[in-house]
Amino acid sequence: MGFIDFALKCLLIKLTFLSPGDPSQFDPSFRGPINKRGCTDIICCILFMLVLLGYAALGIVAWLYGDPRHVLYPRNSTGSYCGIGQNKDRPNLFYFNILKCATSVNIMAASLNDFQCPTTQVCVERCPDRFWAVQLNMYAMPPADVFDDSFCVPSIDLEDPDQVSLFLRLDLLNGFNAGDITVRIFEDFASSWPWILIGLLIAMVVSMLFLLLLRFIAPVMVWVLIIGVLGAGAYGIWHCYWEYENYKEASITDVGFTTNFNVYLQVQETWLAFLIIISVVEAILLLTLIFLRTRILIAIALIQESSKAISHMMSSLLYPLLTFVLLVVCVAYWGTTALYLATSGVPVYKVVTVGNCTNINGTEDCDPQNFNSSDYSDCPSASCMFIKYNDEGLLQRNLFNLQIYNVVAFLWCVNFVIALGQCTLAGAFASYYWAFTKPDDIPTFPVCASFVRSLRYHVGSLAFGALILTLVQLIRILLEYIDHKTKAADNALIRFLLCCLKCCFWCLEKFIKFLNRNAYIMIAIYGKNFCVSAKNAFMLLMRNIIRVVVLDKVTDLLLFFGKLLVVGGVGVLSFFFFSGRILLPGETFRFETLNYYWIPIITVAFGSYLIAHGFFSVYNMCVDTLFLCFLEDLERNDGSLQKPYFMSKNLMKILSKSNKVPR
């Protein structure tokens, strides 16, 4: 979880001495996730359902009144869309005199809220590949029908050096065609997509094998990493001592103060300080290893047990696909609703002029379909331009509030989907741990059963935890917005306060995610409401905080190297393949046909990371669930005939415990 999680767990250590809570009591009827449970946090469930209904109604209203064509397709001077309707074969918009866009910025800004380029705009089949110059009046506005689809004539004044210079720069930029690059990228995808899928399949297989092999290689990997860190520290001590001996004749008093820090590396005191610091760190690591060796062994055993649990529930590795699909639906619905809301107003057109006719500039409404510039004989540059969307009416007046509702509902739905996935996996893995005889006592279809329990009984509790996290995220978004608006203000105090607030709420978000995750595990097992589950999980972790920190760091280390193995290995393999260093027999694929061979490499590497993250998130949830179950097992049971342990024999061996009844 990173440095912040380590700091939060250190805070829990202090809280442990204040109120550790009472240990869990033995319950003779408890045999895993409770089936007889009731609905929890009903009020929050009702509120969440009402928000979802309102969100659906908002989407319907946005769909009825919005028109995404306003932003998906450009408009010409008559208000017609390019690329659809009568201009179906003319997808590009050509500005007749682009210089007016630059020369009229100040004039337009003085009278209009939104800048629009005051020049004739025409839908064309393709943009010109060269620029033609003719001597035309600067303010002439010829009708659109004088232009041919494949031939566009921009109007410039050859006697104006600024205009000529601008078009020379445009001619140079014309060589860089973004459309051609996009076409080439799509061509690369079209020719290499089967091999990209094969690369992603390899990443999936490697991720799955790594998780399953952790039950055998976890001890070796952990001790190799620990010995490697200690070895690096020992080398650092030796190197600092060697440098210290080499610079015996140089002292920091001879150097004094200097901004060249390389000078300080040539004095004795610097290396002595490094030697002391590294020696202290090395001593702390050795003492930690000596006193926490049992807890490290427990962490390794739980990691091995998690790998064994996943091998009995392979369907759990597929659950992230459902979470991914639901998240895609949430993002797509939010984006579509935001787009339709933003285009729900009626376009407003105004008469726009350049020159001395500023008295009518932006003051008169017009219809681009029926506009006639001859009605403004005194202003030959008059044209009918789109200015903005109409902000009148109930929907338009509340458009900002509706967009805020869209964001709040989106964040709440996303956090709920993630919470549902965590609770579902926790219930499945808890049923594995509390099966006395494994795998015979494991329920049938544990993932599906846990998913149904979560939706049937705990929508309110999951929505409650998601709502708390959503509120914190909204505050962080608001702080980012304020920070963006106040960047221009040269006020050190405001900048400092905003930085502190952003840091505090970032830490708070991390803490709430940590607390919610463990609360969902307790909800999946015992079926209590969110507050009771969060309290029980928090107290249980506080009573075992050293084990929490050790297990968390060991698991993070293993999963980090696992991701590095998957992404690095598959990425290197794809590099050698798509760059032509690995050749396959036959003509199934020729890397010479690729325009940019790094496109499929980046795609495979990024896809491999997403796949590895999905698999390892399941594994991380399994470790956390089994760990909480293990702590509960230690507090509830003592190994007697009436209260036998449910933990594995390996864990009992590490703790020097045993059951009087054979398993």
XYZ file of C-alpha atoms in Angstrom:
663
model
C 0.000 0.000 0.000
C 2.978 2.297 0.186
C 4.608 4.602 2.699
C 1.358 6.224 3.806
C -0.092 2.876 4.836
C 3.017 2.147 6.866
C 2.621 5.510 8.617
C -1.045 4.818 9.285
C -0.229 1.461 10.802
C 2.388 3.109 13.011
C -0.391 5.420 14.178
C -2.452 2.360 14.988
C 0.389 1.129 17.191
C -0.036 4.197 19.389
C -3.790 3.762 19.449
C -3.310 0.143 20.509
C -2.138 1.235 23.933
C -5.161 3.501 24.336
C -8.095 1.217 23.534
C -7.247 -2.244 22.159
C -10.741 -3.618 22.729
C -11.766 -7.022 23.998
C -10.778 -10.246 22.188
C -13.433 -12.101 20.212
C -15.366 -14.705 22.154
C -15.940 -18.323 21.214
C -19.152 -19.057 19.335
C -19.940 -22.801 19.051
C -22.333 -22.213 16.118
C -19.838 -20.271 13.996
C -18.545 -22.201 10.977
C -17.659 -19.480 8.505
C -19.668 -16.745 6.751
C -23.034 -16.615 8.466
C -25.953 -17.609 6.254
C -28.712 -16.443 8.575
C -28.331 -12.701 8.289
C -30.525 -9.678 7.710
C -30.342 -6.556 5.603
C -27.937 -3.931 6.938
C -27.908 -0.117 6.714
C -31.345 -0.013 5.123
C -31.579 3.792 5.209
C -28.377 4.154 3.180
C -29.627 1.438 0.824
C -32.822 3.401 0.179
C -30.840 6.603 -0.313
C -28.523 4.867 -2.791
C -31.480 3.486 -4.744
C -33.066 6.951 -4.895
C -29.793 8.397 -6.172
C -29.619 5.688 -8.838
C -33.203 6.433 -9.900
C -32.373 10.133 -10.073
C -29.231 9.291 -12.037
C -31.298 7.295 -14.523
C -33.797 10.165 -14.808
C -30.926 12.590 -15.358
C -29.628 10.421 -18.194
C -33.070 10.321 -19.806
C -33.489 14.104 -19.588
C -30.003 14.674 -20.978
C -30.707 12.254 -23.841
C -33.989 13.982 -24.687
C -32.643 17.544 -24.698
C -28.976 17.064 -25.570
C -27.464 16.950 -29.020
C -23.868 15.668 -29.058
C -23.559 16.620 -32.706
C -22.687 20.106 -31.431
C -19.296 18.830 -30.256
C -18.816 15.745 -32.440
C -19.195 17.502 -35.789
C -18.032 20.964 -36.923
C -20.513 23.514 -38.323
C -20.093 25.634 -41.402
C -21.164 29.256 -41.760
C -24.757 28.279 -42.541
C -25.087 26.192 -39.371
C -25.009 22.811 -41.138
C -22.993 19.929 -39.706
C -19.973 18.619 -41.582
C -19.828 14.838 -42.015
C -23.558 14.082 -41.719
C -26.760 14.914 -43.580
C -26.304 16.973 -46.695
C -22.554 17.182 -45.957
C -22.090 13.469 -45.373
C -19.143 13.290 -47.778
C -17.603 16.525 -46.457
C -16.309 15.826 -42.925
C -13.700 18.618 -42.719
C -14.254 22.291 -41.953
C -12.232 24.815 -43.943
C -11.724 28.397 -42.699
C -11.717 30.755 -45.687
C -9.443 33.367 -44.088
C -7.785 31.997 -40.969
C -5.950 35.271 -40.432
C -9.171 36.848 -39.198
C -9.121 34.406 -36.290
C -5.917 36.060 -35.085
C -6.554 39.668 -36.075
C -9.976 39.881 -34.458
C -9.319 38.304 -31.060
C -9.206 41.580 -29.163
C -12.231 43.010 -30.994
C -14.301 39.903 -30.365
C -13.280 39.560 -26.736
C -14.457 43.077 -26.020
C -18.069 42.349 -26.980
C -18.623 38.576 -26.953
C -18.353 35.950 -24.262
C -17.011 33.271 -26.592
C -14.526 33.881 -29.386
C -15.595 32.720 -32.848
C -13.543 33.167 -35.978
C -15.362 35.771 -38.180
C -14.686 34.211 -41.565
C -16.575 32.012 -44.000
C -16.391 28.344 -42.984
C -17.059 25.601 -45.528
C -17.477 21.830 -45.262
C -14.964 20.122 -47.575
C -14.119 16.545 -48.463
C -10.476 16.939 -47.501
C -8.178 19.684 -46.339
C -5.943 21.282 -48.986
C -2.431 19.903 -49.316
C -1.081 23.272 -50.484
C -1.955 26.947 -50.021
C -2.914 29.278 -52.857
C -2.716 33.029 -52.605
C -4.915 35.440 -54.570
C -5.402 39.169 -54.232
C -8.879 39.511 -52.693
C -10.467 42.069 -50.434
C -9.638 41.349 -46.790
C -13.278 41.587 -45.782
C -14.824 39.932 -48.794
C -17.219 37.148 -47.781
C -17.949 35.126 -50.915
C -20.762 32.593 -50.711
C -19.905 29.026 -49.892
C -20.945 27.591 -53.248
C -17.966 29.151 -55.059
C -15.657 26.569 -53.496
C -15.030 23.129 -54.894
C -14.819 20.154 -52.542
C -11.229 19.410 -53.399
C -9.966 22.946 -54.036
C -10.006 25.680 -51.370
C -8.843 29.239 -51.933
C -7.800 31.135 -48.814
C -7.838 34.915 -49.067
C -4.618 36.733 -48.086
C -3.033 40.051 -48.867
C 0.326 39.512 -50.587
C 1.418 43.017 -49.617
C 1.084 42.229 -45.902
C 4.321 40.527 -44.713
C 2.628 39.252 -41.512
C -0.010 37.379 -43.524
C 2.577 35.896 -45.875
C 4.746 34.825 -42.921
C 1.795 33.147 -41.223
C 0.877 31.152 -44.296
C 4.482 30.082 -44.788
C 4.396 28.647 -41.258
C 1.081 26.962 -42.025
C 2.635 25.455 -45.143
C 5.428 23.953 -43.053
C 2.967 22.591 -40.515
C 0.993 21.060 -43.337
C 3.726 18.431 -43.689
C 2.840 17.145 -40.229
C -0.543 15.535 -40.786
C -2.057 14.100 -37.608
C -4.686 12.310 -39.657
C -2.042 10.325 -41.528
C -0.372 9.305 -38.259
C -3.708 8.105 -36.884
C -4.326 6.053 -40.013
C -0.872 4.473 -39.735
C -1.445 3.602 -36.088
C -4.737 1.924 -36.961
C -2.970 0.039 -39.750
C -0.454 -1.235 -37.200
C -3.250 -2.401 -34.921
C -5.038 -4.070 -37.829
C -1.953 -6.088 -38.789
C -0.695 -6.940 -35.300
C -3.841 -7.377 -33.180
C -3.679 -11.218 -33.143
C -0.138 -11.057 -31.763
C -1.124 -8.384 -29.255
C -3.828 -10.737 -27.977
C -1.270 -13.532 -27.752
C 0.996 -11.259 -25.704
C -1.855 -10.432 -23.328
C -2.707 -14.127 -23.066
C 0.912 -14.848 -22.118
C 0.688 -12.125 -19.440
C -2.456 -13.742 -18.048
C -0.872 -17.193 -17.937
C 2.319 -15.860 -16.316
C 0.296 -13.952 -13.690
C -1.759 -17.019 -12.869
C 1.287 -19.300 -12.651
C 3.115 -16.826 -10.432
C 0.226 -16.713 -7.954
C -0.099 -20.494 -7.886
C 3.647 -21.015 -7.508
C 3.852 -18.653 -4.536
C 2.837 -21.549 -2.282
C 6.191 -23.159 -3.200
C 8.526 -20.229 -3.919
C 7.277 -17.630 -1.420
C 9.717 -18.628 1.365
C 12.668 -18.630 -1.026
C 11.745 -15.241 -2.519
C 11.180 -13.594 0.862
C 14.463 -14.778 2.378
C 16.405 -13.960 -0.791
C 15.029 -10.411 -0.688
C 15.801 -10.049 3.022
C 19.342 -11.371 2.598
C 19.782 -9.121 -0.427
C 18.797 -6.015 1.552
C 21.126 -6.975 4.410
C 23.924 -7.692 1.931
C 23.465 -4.313 0.278
C 23.671 -2.664 3.700
C 26.852 -4.578 4.544
C 28.432 -3.489 1.264
C 27.429 0.107 1.996
C 29.160 -0.064 5.397
C 32.337 -1.452 3.836
C 32.346 1.148 1.042
C 31.833 4.066 3.449
C 34.660 2.772 5.647
C 36.928 2.448 2.593
C 36.157 6.020 1.511
C 36.676 7.177 5.106
C 40.169 5.687 5.121
C 41.045 7.259 1.758
C 40.186 10.820 2.829
C 41.904 10.884 6.213
C 43.935 13.918 5.269
C 40.897 16.008 4.178
C 38.687 17.658 6.776
C 35.451 19.607 6.519
C 37.100 22.545 8.315
C 39.421 22.914 5.333
C 36.523 23.054 2.877
C 34.153 25.412 4.662
C 30.816 26.254 3.021
C 30.369 25.708 -0.716
C 27.511 25.073 -3.107
C 29.497 22.356 -4.887
C 28.302 19.262 -3.034
C 30.835 17.040 -4.782
C 33.483 18.678 -2.624
C 31.835 17.283 0.507
C 32.256 13.755 -0.871
C 36.016 14.222 -0.610
C 36.173 14.899 3.131
C 36.414 12.398 5.973
C 33.437 13.599 8.025
C 30.946 13.026 5.212
C 31.779 9.345 4.857
C 31.853 8.968 8.623
C 28.301 10.286 8.786
C 27.224 7.896 5.999
C 28.946 5.051 7.813
C 27.098 5.767 11.049
C 23.700 6.132 9.343
C 23.986 2.923 7.317
C 25.328 1.021 10.337
C 22.362 2.129 12.445
C 19.887 1.127 9.720
C 21.629 -2.232 9.303
C 21.487 -2.840 13.046
C 17.784 -1.993 13.138
C 17.105 -4.396 10.266
C 19.039 -7.186 11.975
C 17.235 -6.649 15.286
C 13.900 -6.514 13.482
C 14.700 -9.766 11.708
C 15.684 -11.443 14.975
C 12.650 -10.337 16.983
C 10.078 -10.582 14.174
C 11.256 -13.797 12.554
C 8.161 -15.653 13.794
C 5.839 -13.017 12.360
C 7.710 -13.156 9.050
C 7.172 -16.924 9.023
C 3.457 -16.346 9.707
C 3.284 -13.908 6.782
C 4.951 -16.442 4.485
C 2.568 -19.187 5.638
C -0.473 -16.979 5.013
C 0.827 -16.140 1.539
C 1.224 -19.846 0.808
C -2.250 -20.526 2.180
C -3.679 -17.777 -0.055
C -2.152 -19.410 -3.090
C -3.719 -22.715 -2.035
C -7.123 -21.046 -1.558
C -7.014 -19.531 -5.047
C -6.126 -22.933 -6.524
C -9.398 -24.273 -5.055
C -11.373 -21.238 -6.323
C -10.028 -20.482 -9.772
C -13.265 -18.652 -10.619
C -12.155 -15.893 -8.218
C -9.464 -14.898 -10.727
C -12.193 -14.147 -13.274
C -14.185 -11.859 -10.977
C -12.083 -8.752 -11.836
C -13.555 -9.023 -15.344
C -17.018 -8.362 -13.906
C -15.680 -5.437 -11.884
C -13.966 -4.071 -14.998
C -17.168 -4.317 -17.073
C -19.213 -2.551 -14.384
C -16.603 0.214 -14.108
C -16.615 0.667 -17.889
C -20.409 0.987 -17.782
C -20.153 3.625 -15.039
C -17.533 5.625 -16.927
C -19.427 5.376 -20.229
C -22.713 6.454 -18.607
C -21.043 9.378 -16.855
C -19.270 10.549 -20.015
C -22.377 10.217 -22.184
C -24.567 12.033 -19.661
C -22.024 14.832 -19.277
C -21.797 15.210 -23.065
C -25.569 15.331 -23.565
C -25.999 17.777 -20.672
C -23.315 20.076 -22.071
C -25.120 20.196 -25.432
C -28.680 20.461 -24.133
C -29.076 24.147 -25.000
C -30.211 25.629 -28.315
C -27.365 27.219 -30.321
C -27.372 31.030 -30.269
C -26.183 32.915 -33.370
C -25.168 36.569 -33.437
C -24.177 39.030 -36.151
C -20.386 39.325 -36.028
C -18.383 42.072 -37.717
C -14.766 43.159 -37.982
C -13.672 46.721 -38.506
C -15.621 49.884 -37.706
C -19.046 48.247 -37.261
C -18.597 47.397 -33.610
C -21.960 48.963 -32.714
C -23.800 45.888 -34.008
C -21.090 43.336 -33.231
C -22.700 40.563 -31.140
C -25.886 42.548 -30.385
C -28.320 41.116 -32.954
C -29.606 37.555 -33.254
C -29.555 35.876 -36.646
C -30.419 32.682 -38.463
C -27.427 31.175 -40.323
C -29.730 29.435 -42.791
C -31.396 32.668 -43.926
C -28.680 35.255 -43.226
C -27.959 37.733 -46.019
C -24.892 39.951 -45.661
C -26.352 42.425 -48.176
C -28.716 43.598 -45.411
C -25.648 45.144 -43.784
C -24.312 47.169 -46.694
C -22.352 49.441 -44.376
C -20.572 46.456 -42.854
C -19.329 44.129 -45.618
C -17.644 41.855 -43.055
C -20.926 41.047 -41.270
C -21.585 37.343 -40.836
C -23.828 35.096 -38.748
C -21.730 33.125 -36.219
C -22.428 30.621 -33.461
C -21.736 32.237 -30.069
C -22.904 29.859 -27.316
C -25.705 27.548 -26.237
C -28.856 29.077 -24.855
C -28.758 29.289 -21.044
C -32.452 30.106 -20.606
C -34.985 27.612 -19.324
C -35.151 25.424 -16.222
C -32.727 22.793 -17.521
C -30.133 25.300 -18.718
C -30.263 27.362 -15.509
C -29.524 24.264 -13.445
C -27.006 22.778 -15.843
C -24.059 23.287 -13.475
C -25.908 21.641 -10.587
C -26.869 18.697 -12.792
C -23.250 18.223 -13.833
C -22.241 18.174 -10.140
C -24.923 15.547 -9.484
C -23.535 13.567 -12.400
C -20.037 13.598 -10.863
C -21.257 12.720 -7.340
C -23.404 9.827 -8.563
C -20.561 8.599 -10.772
C -18.031 8.530 -7.913
C -20.533 6.824 -5.619
C -21.303 4.137 -8.224
C -17.601 3.498 -8.920
C -16.771 3.157 -5.229
C -19.792 0.880 -4.743
C -18.687 -1.411 -7.577
C -15.212 -1.711 -6.033
C -16.745 -2.354 -2.594
C -19.013 -5.045 -4.039
C -16.013 -6.813 -5.534
C -14.050 -6.703 -2.276
C -16.987 -7.982 -0.216
C -17.704 -10.777 -2.691
C -14.119 -12.046 -2.759
C -13.821 -11.718 1.025
C -16.879 -13.896 1.556
C -15.545 -16.556 -0.805
C -12.082 -16.727 0.779
C -13.527 -16.651 4.296
C -15.607 -19.716 3.450
C -12.353 -21.438 2.494
C -10.593 -20.592 5.762
C -13.490 -21.626 8.003
C -13.864 -24.986 6.261
C -12.557 -27.385 8.926
C -11.619 -30.094 6.430
C -10.239 -28.575 3.226
C -11.278 -28.883 0.455
C -14.175 -31.179 1.357
C -16.000 -28.610 3.511
C -15.628 -25.728 1.048
C -19.129 -24.662 -0.158
C -20.147 -25.195 -3.752
C -19.676 -22.095 -5.941
C -18.392 -19.923 -3.073
C -17.832 -16.830 -5.258
C -21.367 -16.864 -6.658
C -22.846 -17.510 -3.200
C -20.891 -14.600 -1.730
C -21.942 -12.315 -4.596
C -25.614 -13.129 -4.024
C -25.271 -12.563 -0.254
C -23.622 -9.188 -0.807
C -26.344 -7.966 -3.163
C -29.200 -9.393 -1.139
C -28.251 -8.217 2.329
C -25.449 -5.630 2.242
C -26.093 -3.092 -0.516
C -26.737 -0.484 2.178
C -23.492 -1.199 4.050
C -21.432 -1.180 0.866
C -23.119 2.049 -0.246
C -22.421 3.569 3.194
C -18.685 2.891 2.946
C -18.640 4.065 -0.672
C -20.443 7.293 0.291
C -17.873 8.161 2.965
C -15.067 7.664 0.457
C -16.962 9.669 -2.181
C -17.335 12.675 0.123
C -13.600 12.737 0.798
C -12.859 12.467 -2.925
C -15.220 15.371 -3.645
C -13.377 17.519 -1.116
C -10.080 16.614 -2.807
C -11.529 17.580 -6.205
C -12.716 20.896 -4.752
C -9.267 21.567 -3.287
C -7.647 20.819 -6.650
C -10.074 23.238 -8.307
C -9.289 25.978 -5.787
C -5.579 25.325 -6.191
C -5.903 25.626 -9.965
C -7.792 28.918 -9.676
C -5.337 30.428 -7.189
C -2.129 29.480 -8.977
C -1.843 32.951 -10.425
C -2.103 34.531 -6.966
C 1.327 35.075 -5.478
C 0.283 34.376 -1.887
C 2.607 31.992 -0.079
C 0.252 31.529 2.879
C -2.677 30.417 0.713
C -0.446 28.065 -1.250
C 0.899 26.573 1.980
C -2.574 26.066 3.470
C -3.867 24.453 0.271
C -0.854 22.150 0.152
C -1.438 21.087 3.771
C -5.147 20.500 3.164
C -4.478 18.459 0.033
C -1.938 16.339 1.896
C -4.287 15.778 4.858
C -7.233 14.723 2.725
C -5.004 12.487 0.622
C -3.946 10.722 3.815
C -7.572 10.582 4.954
C -8.634 8.971 1.681
C -5.914 6.324 2.049
C -6.973 5.609 5.626
C -10.669 5.311 4.694
C -9.824 2.903 1.868
C -7.822 0.789 4.321
C -10.626 0.851 6.902
C -13.380 0.163 4.335
C -11.493 -2.806 2.921
C -11.296 -4.526 6.307
C -14.861 -3.520 7.167
C -16.119 -5.250 4.004
C -14.289 -8.414 5.063
C -16.063 -8.413 8.423
C -19.392 -7.682 6.693
C -18.877 -10.663 4.388
C -18.134 -12.949 7.352
C -20.525 -11.848 10.094
C -23.210 -9.866 8.282
C -23.121 -6.857 10.631
C -23.694 -3.261 9.538
C -20.884 -1.054 8.319
C -20.127 0.827 11.545
C -20.003 -2.302 13.714
C -17.899 -4.155 11.129
C -15.469 -1.238 10.766
C -15.099 -0.988 14.554
C -14.526 -4.746 14.974
C -11.981 -4.842 12.152
C -10.176 -1.793 13.500
C -9.957 -3.213 17.035
C -8.830 -6.602 15.777
C -6.035 -5.029 13.749
C -4.983 -2.826 16.657
C -4.569 -5.875 18.880
C -2.235 -7.382 16.268
C -0.624 -4.323 14.713
C 2.914 -5.770 14.440
C 1.613 -8.736 12.477
C -0.375 -6.336 10.272
C 2.699 -4.289 9.344
C 4.906 -7.334 8.704
C 2.305 -9.124 6.580
C 1.514 -5.973 4.620
C 5.146 -5.217 3.757
C 6.005 -8.815 2.874
C 2.933 -9.115 0.632
C 3.579 -5.766 -1.045
C 7.164 -6.784 -1.748
C 6.179 -10.079 -3.349
C 3.402 -8.580 -5.448
C 5.683 -5.741 -6.575
C 8.237 -8.213 -7.889
C 5.422 -10.249 -9.399
C 4.156 -7.260 -11.387
C 7.725 -6.429 -12.365
C 8.175 -9.997 -13.613
C 4.968 -10.028 -15.646
C 5.180 -6.550 -17.192
C 8.954 -6.607 -17.696
C 9.081 -10.143 -19.066
C 6.164 -9.789 -21.465
C 7.301 -6.285 -22.464
C 10.818 -7.470 -23.330
C 9.415 -10.449 -25.233
C 7.101 -8.197 -27.256
C 9.989 -5.822 -27.977
C 12.133 -8.598 -29.421
C 9.202 -9.902 -31.448
C 7.760 -6.677 -32.895
C 11.199 -5.189 -33.575
C 12.125 -8.241 -35.678
C 14.785 -9.712 -33.369
C 12.675 -12.867 -32.965
C 11.523 -14.316 -36.279
C 8.825 -16.942 -36.698
C 8.853 -19.458 -39.558
C 6.454 -18.745 -42.384
C 4.679 -15.556 -43.357
C 2.208 -15.325 -40.460
C 3.528 -11.900 -39.465
C 6.100 -9.546 -40.926
C 7.322 -6.826 -38.606
C 8.530 -4.798 -41.620
C 4.900 -3.913 -42.373
C 4.567 -1.942 -39.119
C 4.833 1.842 -39.356
C 5.559 2.247 -35.634
C 6.588 -1.035 -34.008
C 6.494 0.578 -30.547
C 2.696 0.932 -30.735
C 1.966 -2.804 -30.186
C 4.807 -2.981 -27.632
C 3.265 -0.214 -25.517
C -0.166 -1.796 -25.904
C 1.073 -5.193 -24.727
C 3.011 -3.696 -21.796
C 0.075 -1.583 -20.611
C -2.371 -4.461 -21.060
C -0.013 -6.767 -19.158
C 0.051 -4.330 -16.256
C -3.761 -4.194 -16.130
C -3.989 -7.986 -16.247
C -1.345 -8.438 -13.546
C -3.015 -5.783 -11.387
C -6.372 -7.557 -11.733
C -4.976 -10.958 -10.759
C -2.843 -9.613 -7.926
C -5.717 -7.560 -6.494
C -7.600 -10.831 -6.020
C -4.559 -12.349 -4.351
C -4.125 -9.313 -2.085
C -7.773 -9.555 -1.048
C -7.277 -13.231 -0.297
C -4.268 -12.517 1.936
C -6.129 -9.788 3.852
C -9.204 -11.977 4.335
C -7.283 -15.023 5.533
C -5.262 -12.813 7.852
C -8.340 -11.425 9.589
C -9.794 -14.928 9.802
C -6.502 -16.151 11.274
C -6.579 -13.440 13.963
C -10.188 -14.289 14.781
C -9.276 -17.977 14.922
C -6.525 -17.292 17.473
C -8.878 -15.317 19.711
C -11.909 -17.593 19.455
C -10.301 -21.025 19.679
C -7.638 -22.813 21.705
C -7.235 -26.168 19.943
C -9.378 -28.156 22.372
C -12.076 -30.615 21.367
C -14.734 -27.938 21.870
C -12.749 -25.095 20.250
C -10.426 -26.471 17.548
C -8.297 -24.248 15.329
C -9.283 -23.796 11.676
C -5.833 -22.617 10.542
C -3.537 -24.781 8.437
C -1.096 -27.224 10.003
C 1.809 -25.072 8.826
C 0.496 -22.067 10.764
C -0.109 -24.186 13.861
C 3.433 -25.531 13.602
C 4.894 -22.012 13.435
C 2.885 -20.951 16.493
C 3.629 -24.217 18.329
C -0.082 -25.003 18.531
C -2.090 -28.084 17.703
C -5.602 -29.477 17.688
C -6.575 -32.297 19.996
C -8.989 -33.546 17.363
C -7.370 -34.734 14.098
C -8.396 -33.007 10.853
